[in-house]
C-alpha cells in the first residue's frame, strides 16, 4: 500500500491576497478535519512556517527526524522539507506560514542575515518562562491577519514578524553562534547553489568555482558553520533529497538516480547504501512499514 507524499502549496488551505497566515494549532486541526486531510501523513511543504509551542507535549517529524514539542520550543520549517504532525492534538500554540519571498524580498541585508540565521536552525528553545515576552508580537500578527484593511498591511506584518524573530533569537537559551556575515552568506549561497545544480554536479569544487572562492575557503566555511567538510555537506544534502524523493512514492529508483544527477542507477544505489546501509528500495519498504504501523 503506497502512501504518496503530497506537495502542499501555501494556497492549499489559505485564500487571501497576502501570502502570510497566523493560525492556532487547534484551528489548523479543525480546518484539516473539515477538509478530510490527515496532518499525520508526511507532506512536502512549498512555503516556510514557524511553529511556536505554548502548552502540552508532542512530537513533529521533519525530514525523517522527530523533534520534541514542549512549551518554549520553536521550530522553523523551510520550503521543500517533508514533515508531519502528531495524529492527536496534544499541544497549544500557533503556526505562522508564509512564502519566503514575502519576507526576504524587501528587507535589508542585515535583517536577511538574521532571518537566514534562524531558518538555518532546526529547533530553537527559548524556555517556557520566556514565552510571555512573545505575546505582544503574536497578538499583533494575529490582529493584522484578521484585519480586512490592506493599507500598509504587508509592510507592518513584515516588520512585526522580523521583530518577533529578533526577540526569539535574543531569548534563545541555545545561544546562536555569531558568524562573520560574508562567510555565513557564502555558506547559504552554497546551499542554494546545491539545490539548483545538484543534478549537474556532485563535486564540491565545482560549487567553489560558481561562488568564485577557493575550495579551501569553502571547506573552512562549511566546517565552521555546517560542522562538516564541503564534500560531506554536499553528500548529506544529496542523501536527504534522495530520501525525500523516495518517500514521495512517485518515482522508481532508476528515475530518482537520473533525477539526482547520477549517470548510472548502480552509482546511486552504492551512494545511498554507503550512508544508510540499505538500498533505496529497502529504505522505501521500511518507510511504508513505519507508516502502516
mmCIF file of C-alpha atoms in Angstrom:
data_model
loop_
_atom_site.group_PDB
_atom_site.id
_atom_site.type_symbol
_atom_site.label_atom_id
_atom_site.label_comp_id
_atom_site.label_asym_id
_atom_site.label_seq_id
_atom_site.Cartn_x
_atom_site.Cartn_y
_atom_site.Cartn_z
ATOM 1 C CA UNK A 1 0.000 0.000 0.000
ATOM 2 C CA UNK A 2 1.571 3.290 -1.085
ATOM 3 C CA UNK A 3 1.293 6.499 0.892
ATOM 4 C CA UNK A 4 2.143 9.233 -1.574
ATOM 5 C CA UNK A 5 3.683 12.431 -0.259
ATOM 6 C CA UNK A 6 1.577 15.448 -1.196
ATOM 7 C CA UNK A 7 3.209 18.754 -2.106
ATOM 8 C CA UNK A 8 1.351 21.374 -0.056
ATOM 9 C CA UNK A 9 1.424 24.859 -1.564
ATOM 10 C CA UNK A 10 0.531 27.912 0.508
ATOM 11 C CA UNK A 11 -2.843 28.390 -1.167
ATOM 12 C CA UNK A 12 -3.883 24.761 -0.456
ATOM 13 C CA UNK A 13 -5.725 25.887 2.691
ATOM 14 C CA UNK A 14 -5.261 29.667 2.615
ATOM 15 C CA UNK A 15 -7.167 32.020 0.342
ATOM 16 C CA UNK A 16 -6.015 35.601 0.890
ATOM 17 C CA UNK A 17 -4.114 38.292 -1.013
ATOM 18 C CA UNK A 18 -1.102 38.387 1.346
ATOM 19 C CA UNK A 19 0.926 35.133 1.490
ATOM 20 C CA UNK A 20 1.104 35.142 5.295
ATOM 21 C CA UNK A 21 -1.083 33.356 7.831
ATOM 22 C CA UNK A 22 -1.347 33.200 11.609
ATOM 23 C CA UNK A 23 -3.306 30.225 12.947
ATOM 24 C CA UNK A 24 -3.597 28.231 16.184
ATOM 25 C CA UNK A 25 -2.851 24.502 16.303
ATOM 26 C CA UNK A 26 -6.490 23.928 17.291
ATOM 27 C CA UNK A 27 -7.778 25.841 14.259
ATOM 28 C CA UNK A 28 -5.365 24.046 11.916
ATOM 29 C CA UNK A 29 -6.512 20.615 13.108
ATOM 30 C CA UNK A 30 -10.168 21.696 12.822
ATOM 31 C CA UNK A 31 -9.654 23.016 9.293
ATOM 32 C CA UNK A 32 -7.860 19.878 8.129
ATOM 33 C CA UNK A 33 -10.518 17.642 9.688
ATOM 34 C CA UNK A 34 -13.213 19.518 7.771
ATOM 35 C CA UNK A 35 -11.157 19.149 4.577
ATOM 36 C CA UNK A 36 -10.651 15.434 5.235
ATOM 37 C CA UNK A 37 -6.900 15.970 5.318
ATOM 38 C CA UNK A 38 -4.727 13.906 7.685
ATOM 39 C CA UNK A 39 -1.919 16.064 9.100
ATOM 40 C CA UNK A 40 -0.098 12.963 10.332
ATOM 41 C CA UNK A 41 0.588 11.913 6.735
ATOM 42 C CA UNK A 42 4.055 13.123 5.672
ATOM 43 C CA UNK A 43 3.813 16.026 3.212
ATOM 44 C CA UNK A 44 6.290 18.321 1.483
ATOM 45 C CA UNK A 45 5.636 21.991 2.111
ATOM 46 C CA UNK A 46 6.271 24.568 -0.618
ATOM 47 C CA UNK A 47 6.436 27.523 1.782
ATOM 48 C CA UNK A 48 8.044 28.432 5.124
ATOM 49 C CA UNK A 49 6.491 28.183 8.570
ATOM 50 C CA UNK A 50 7.193 28.801 12.240
ATOM 51 C CA UNK A 51 5.738 26.522 14.929
ATOM 52 C CA UNK A 52 5.528 28.097 18.413
ATOM 53 C CA UNK A 53 4.546 25.826 21.321
ATOM 54 C CA UNK A 54 2.938 27.320 24.438
ATOM 55 C CA UNK A 55 1.406 24.275 26.195
ATOM 56 C CA UNK A 56 1.483 20.474 26.088
ATOM 57 C CA UNK A 57 3.937 17.923 24.739
ATOM 58 C CA UNK A 58 4.077 16.111 21.420
ATOM 59 C CA UNK A 59 6.425 15.466 18.523
ATOM 60 C CA UNK A 60 6.856 16.657 14.974
ATOM 61 C CA UNK A 61 8.598 14.766 12.190
ATOM 62 C CA UNK A 62 10.878 16.841 9.943
ATOM 63 C CA UNK A 63 12.861 15.185 7.163
ATOM 64 C CA UNK A 64 12.759 11.761 8.841
ATOM 65 C CA UNK A 65 13.780 13.068 12.281
ATOM 66 C CA UNK A 66 11.488 13.577 15.259
ATOM 67 C CA UNK A 67 11.574 16.900 17.102
ATOM 68 C CA UNK A 68 10.064 17.069 20.587
ATOM 69 C CA UNK A 69 7.412 19.750 21.089
ATOM 70 C CA UNK A 70 7.057 21.350 24.520
ATOM 71 C CA UNK A 71 6.436 24.866 25.885
ATOM 72 C CA UNK A 72 9.163 27.233 24.725
ATOM 73 C CA UNK A 73 10.114 25.177 21.658
ATOM 74 C CA UNK A 74 10.069 26.939 18.294
ATOM 75 C CA UNK A 75 10.501 25.069 15.013
ATOM 76 C CA UNK A 76 11.418 26.923 11.804
ATOM 77 C CA UNK A 77 10.186 24.931 8.772
ATOM 78 C CA UNK A 78 11.553 25.642 5.319
ATOM 79 C CA UNK A 79 10.313 25.088 1.784
ATOM 80 C CA UNK A 80 10.682 21.527 0.451
ATOM 81 C CA UNK A 81 11.026 19.868 3.842
ATOM 82 C CA UNK A 82 8.902 16.775 4.394
ATOM 83 C CA UNK A 83 7.121 16.840 7.721
ATOM 84 C CA UNK A 84 4.127 15.505 9.616
ATOM 85 C CA UNK A 85 2.163 16.346 12.750
ATOM 86 C CA UNK A 86 1.113 14.030 15.552
ATOM 87 C CA UNK A 87 -2.275 12.497 14.741
ATOM 88 C CA UNK A 88 -3.666 13.728 18.079
ATOM 89 C CA UNK A 89 -3.759 17.383 19.088
ATOM 90 C CA UNK A 90 -1.650 17.408 22.260
ATOM 91 C CA UNK A 91 -0.203 20.920 22.187
ATOM 92 C CA UNK A 92 -1.320 24.530 22.136
ATOM 93 C CA UNK A 93 0.387 27.317 20.284
ATOM 94 C CA UNK A 94 0.415 28.919 16.880
ATOM 95 C CA UNK A 95 1.711 28.327 13.388
ATOM 96 C CA UNK A 96 2.877 31.179 11.185
ATOM 97 C CA UNK A 97 3.019 30.287 7.488
ATOM 98 C CA UNK A 98 4.373 32.429 4.686
ATOM 99 C CA UNK A 99 6.005 32.401 1.302
ATOM 100 C CA UNK A 100 9.686 33.136 1.876
ATOM 101 C CA UNK A 101 9.918 35.874 -0.737
ATOM 102 C CA UNK A 102 7.191 37.800 1.133
ATOM 103 C CA UNK A 103 9.700 38.299 3.954
ATOM 104 C CA UNK A 104 13.031 38.333 2.112
ATOM 105 C CA UNK A 105 12.354 40.439 -0.996
ATOM 106 C CA UNK A 106 12.220 43.871 0.629
ATOM 107 C CA UNK A 107 14.359 43.681 3.762
ATOM 108 C CA UNK A 108 17.839 44.966 4.494
ATOM 109 C CA UNK A 109 20.886 42.757 4.097
ATOM 110 C CA UNK A 110 21.373 42.774 7.878
ATOM 111 C CA UNK A 111 17.817 41.594 8.529
ATOM 112 C CA UNK A 112 18.138 38.959 5.808
ATOM 113 C CA UNK A 113 21.220 37.664 7.628
ATOM 114 C CA UNK A 114 19.222 37.258 10.865
ATOM 115 C CA UNK A 115 16.289 35.641 9.027
ATOM 116 C CA UNK A 116 18.559 33.071 7.354
ATOM 117 C CA UNK A 117 20.413 32.506 10.619
ATOM 118 C CA UNK A 118 17.208 31.484 12.390
ATOM 119 C CA UNK A 119 15.999 29.391 9.468
ATOM 120 C CA UNK A 120 19.302 27.534 9.449
ATOM 121 C CA UNK A 121 18.481 26.316 12.993
ATOM 122 C CA UNK A 122 16.460 23.045 13.176
ATOM 123 C CA UNK A 123 14.927 23.758 16.593
ATOM 124 C CA UNK A 124 15.061 26.747 18.954
ATOM 125 C CA UNK A 125 14.409 26.668 22.703
ATOM 126 C CA UNK A 126 13.631 29.950 24.444
ATOM 127 C CA UNK A 127 12.281 28.425 27.655
ATOM 128 C CA UNK A 128 8.718 28.273 28.954
ATOM 129 C CA UNK A 129 9.391 31.218 31.277
ATOM 130 C CA UNK A 130 10.136 33.478 28.284
ATOM 131 C CA UNK A 131 7.035 32.693 26.238
ATOM 132 C CA UNK A 132 5.052 35.663 27.624
ATOM 133 C CA UNK A 133 7.546 38.094 26.075
ATOM 134 C CA UNK A 134 6.443 36.927 22.611
ATOM 135 C CA UNK A 135 2.759 37.652 23.247
ATOM 136 C CA UNK A 136 2.716 41.310 22.084
ATOM 137 C CA UNK A 137 4.241 40.334 18.724
ATOM 138 C CA UNK A 138 1.970 37.304 18.312
ATOM 139 C CA UNK A 139 -1.140 39.274 19.242
ATOM 140 C CA UNK A 140 -0.299 41.994 16.732
ATOM 141 C CA UNK A 141 0.339 39.436 13.974
ATOM 142 C CA UNK A 142 -2.975 37.705 14.732
ATOM 143 C CA UNK A 143 -4.841 41.024 14.663
ATOM 144 C CA UNK A 144 -3.167 42.026 11.398
ATOM 145 C CA UNK A 145 -4.003 38.671 9.844
ATOM 146 C CA UNK A 146 -7.675 39.175 10.668
ATOM 147 C CA UNK A 147 -7.749 42.865 9.679
ATOM 148 C CA UNK A 148 -9.623 43.476 6.419
ATOM 149 C CA UNK A 149 -7.831 46.786 5.842
ATOM 150 C CA UNK A 150 -4.982 46.023 3.442
ATOM 151 C CA UNK A 151 -3.477 49.518 3.576
ATOM 152 C CA UNK A 152 0.213 49.033 4.550
ATOM 153 C CA UNK A 153 -0.710 45.591 5.855
ATOM 154 C CA UNK A 154 2.158 43.780 4.140
ATOM 155 C CA UNK A 155 4.734 46.248 5.431
ATOM 156 C CA UNK A 156 3.502 46.069 9.048
ATOM 157 C CA UNK A 157 3.316 42.259 9.000
ATOM 158 C CA UNK A 158 6.831 42.086 7.566
ATOM 159 C CA UNK A 159 8.256 44.411 10.223
ATOM 160 C CA UNK A 160 6.391 42.730 13.091
ATOM 161 C CA UNK A 161 7.433 39.249 12.019
ATOM 162 C CA UNK A 162 11.091 40.313 11.831
ATOM 163 C CA UNK A 163 10.757 41.863 15.318
ATOM 164 C CA UNK A 164 9.364 38.529 16.542
ATOM 165 C CA UNK A 165 12.356 36.695 15.058
ATOM 166 C CA UNK A 166 14.749 39.156 16.708
ATOM 167 C CA UNK A 167 13.105 38.518 20.079
ATOM 168 C CA UNK A 168 13.248 34.748 19.568
ATOM 169 C CA UNK A 169 16.924 34.947 18.664
ATOM 170 C CA UNK A 170 17.586 37.169 21.685
ATOM 171 C CA UNK A 171 15.863 34.764 24.092
ATOM 172 C CA UNK A 172 17.257 31.532 22.688
ATOM 173 C CA UNK A 173 18.871 29.615 25.535
ATOM 174 C CA UNK A 174 20.943 27.786 22.939
ATOM 175 C CA UNK A 175 22.781 30.967 22.063
ATOM 176 C CA UNK A 176 23.356 31.271 18.327
ATOM 177 C CA UNK A 177 26.973 31.395 17.352
ATOM 178 C CA UNK A 178 27.910 34.635 15.678
ATOM 179 C CA UNK A 179 29.409 34.092 12.247
ATOM 180 C CA UNK A 180 31.097 36.630 10.064
ATOM 181 C CA UNK A 181 28.408 37.982 7.755
ATOM 182 C CA UNK A 182 30.235 37.250 4.474
ATOM 183 C CA UNK A 183 31.159 33.683 5.479
ATOM 184 C CA UNK A 184 27.590 32.921 6.531
ATOM 185 C CA UNK A 185 26.283 34.474 3.324
ATOM 186 C CA UNK A 186 28.642 32.276 1.271
ATOM 187 C CA UNK A 187 27.517 29.196 3.192
ATOM 188 C CA UNK A 188 23.856 29.957 2.487
ATOM 189 C CA UNK A 189 24.670 30.610 -1.179
ATOM 190 C CA UNK A 190 26.488 27.261 -1.329
ATOM 191 C CA UNK A 191 23.310 25.567 -0.075
ATOM 192 C CA UNK A 192 21.200 27.439 -2.630
ATOM 193 C CA UNK A 193 23.553 26.510 -5.469
ATOM 194 C CA UNK A 194 23.312 22.851 -4.489
ATOM 195 C CA UNK A 195 19.518 22.985 -4.794
ATOM 196 C CA UNK A 196 19.876 24.486 -8.279
ATOM 197 C CA UNK A 197 22.710 22.402 -9.725
ATOM 198 C CA UNK A 198 22.757 19.074 -7.835
ATOM 199 C CA UNK A 199 21.506 17.266 -10.934
ATOM 200 C CA UNK A 200 24.561 18.582 -12.823
ATOM 201 C CA UNK A 201 27.399 18.177 -10.322
ATOM 202 C CA UNK A 202 28.184 16.287 -7.121
ATOM 203 C CA UNK A 203 31.675 17.797 -6.879
ATOM 204 C CA UNK A 204 32.089 20.434 -4.140
ATOM 205 C CA UNK A 205 34.967 22.024 -6.083
ATOM 206 C CA UNK A 206 32.528 22.947 -8.877
ATOM 207 C CA UNK A 207 30.442 24.908 -6.365
ATOM 208 C CA UNK A 208 33.517 26.739 -5.099
ATOM 209 C CA UNK A 209 34.103 27.873 -8.687
ATOM 210 C CA UNK A 210 30.494 29.021 -9.011
ATOM 211 C CA UNK A 211 30.940 31.027 -5.807
ATOM 212 C CA UNK A 212 34.232 32.368 -7.129
ATOM 213 C CA UNK A 213 36.075 31.281 -3.965
ATOM 214 C CA UNK A 214 38.808 28.750 -3.304
ATOM 215 C CA UNK A 215 37.850 25.221 -2.338
ATOM 216 C CA UNK A 216 39.876 25.620 0.874
ATOM 217 C CA UNK A 217 37.820 28.688 1.839
ATOM 218 C CA UNK A 218 34.520 26.893 1.111
ATOM 219 C CA UNK A 219 35.707 23.886 3.092
ATOM 220 C CA UNK A 220 36.663 26.085 6.062
ATOM 221 C CA UNK A 221 33.278 27.858 5.951
ATOM 222 C CA UNK A 222 31.380 24.555 5.884
ATOM 223 C CA UNK A 223 33.382 23.169 8.793
ATOM 224 C CA UNK A 224 32.799 26.331 10.829
ATOM 225 C CA UNK A 225 29.072 26.749 10.143
ATOM 226 C CA UNK A 226 27.834 23.348 8.965
ATOM 227 C CA UNK A 227 30.243 21.273 11.088
ATOM 228 C CA UNK A 228 31.159 19.221 8.010
ATOM 229 C CA UNK A 229 33.555 19.457 5.109
ATOM 230 C CA UNK A 230 32.118 20.880 1.885
ATOM 231 C CA UNK A 231 32.039 17.393 0.350
ATOM 232 C CA UNK A 232 30.352 15.876 3.413
ATOM 233 C CA UNK A 233 27.801 18.688 3.469
ATOM 234 C CA UNK A 234 27.035 18.183 -0.237
ATOM 235 C CA UNK A 235 26.709 14.410 0.260
ATOM 236 C CA UNK A 236 24.385 14.865 3.253
ATOM 237 C CA UNK A 237 22.146 17.192 1.221
ATOM 238 C CA UNK A 238 22.065 14.724 -1.704
ATOM 239 C CA UNK A 239 21.153 11.902 0.673
ATOM 240 C CA UNK A 240 18.344 13.928 2.240
ATOM 241 C CA UNK A 241 16.902 14.908 -1.136
ATOM 242 C CA UNK A 242 17.127 11.270 -2.270
ATOM 243 C CA UNK A 243 15.161 10.192 0.823
ATOM 244 C CA UNK A 244 12.571 12.879 0.114
ATOM 245 C CA UNK A 245 12.169 11.644 -3.471
ATOM 246 C CA UNK A 246 11.928 8.012 -2.389
ATOM 247 C CA UNK A 247 9.308 8.821 0.249
ATOM 248 C CA UNK A 248 7.080 10.521 -2.344
ATOM 249 C CA UNK A 249 6.427 7.132 -3.987
ATOM 250 C CA UNK A 250 6.167 8.799 -7.385
ATOM 251 C CA UNK A 251 9.390 7.602 -8.993
ATOM 252 C CA UNK A 252 11.300 4.379 -9.462
ATOM 253 C CA UNK A 253 14.794 4.073 -8.017
ATOM 254 C CA UNK A 254 16.186 4.416 -11.536
ATOM 255 C CA UNK A 255 14.205 7.601 -12.181
ATOM 256 C CA UNK A 256 15.400 9.101 -8.914
ATOM 257 C CA UNK A 257 19.006 8.227 -9.788
ATOM 258 C CA UNK A 258 18.836 10.173 -13.059
ATOM 259 C CA UNK A 259 16.828 12.983 -11.455
ATOM 260 C CA UNK A 260 19.515 13.317 -8.773
ATOM 261 C CA UNK A 261 22.268 13.547 -11.379
ATOM 262 C CA UNK A 262 23.759 10.055 -11.111
ATOM 263 C CA UNK A 263 24.871 8.781 -14.509
ATOM 264 C CA UNK A 264 24.147 5.169 -13.575
ATOM 265 C CA UNK A 265 21.491 3.811 -11.175
ATOM 266 C CA UNK A 266 24.132 1.480 -9.723
ATOM 267 C CA UNK A 267 26.158 4.537 -8.633
ATOM 268 C CA UNK A 268 23.095 5.917 -6.894
ATOM 269 C CA UNK A 269 22.487 2.594 -5.123
ATOM 270 C CA UNK A 270 26.101 2.475 -3.923
ATOM 271 C CA UNK A 271 25.948 6.096 -2.727
ATOM 272 C CA UNK A 272 22.694 5.509 -0.831
ATOM 273 C CA UNK A 273 23.835 2.241 0.752
ATOM 274 C CA UNK A 274 27.161 3.775 1.813
ATOM 275 C CA UNK A 275 25.362 6.206 4.124
ATOM 276 C CA UNK A 276 22.293 4.196 5.155
ATOM 277 C CA UNK A 277 23.372 0.525 4.982
ATOM 278 C CA UNK A 278 20.293 -0.163 2.874
ATOM 279 C CA UNK A 279 19.270 0.135 -0.748
ATOM 280 C CA UNK A 280 16.758 2.769 -1.879
ATOM 281 C CA UNK A 281 14.131 0.035 -2.268
ATOM 282 C CA UNK A 282 14.778 -1.261 1.258
ATOM 283 C CA UNK A 283 14.514 2.295 2.611
ATOM 284 C CA UNK A 284 11.145 2.717 0.858
ATOM 285 C CA UNK A 285 9.851 -0.602 2.206
ATOM 286 C CA UNK A 286 10.861 0.357 5.750
ATOM 287 C CA UNK A 287 9.133 3.727 5.366
ATOM 288 C CA UNK A 288 5.912 2.027 4.299
ATOM 289 C CA UNK A 289 6.084 -0.352 7.266
ATOM 290 C CA UNK A 290 6.567 2.577 9.627
ATOM 291 C CA UNK A 291 3.636 4.469 8.105
ATOM 292 C CA UNK A 292 1.357 1.461 8.205
ATOM 293 C CA UNK A 293 2.464 0.622 11.736
#
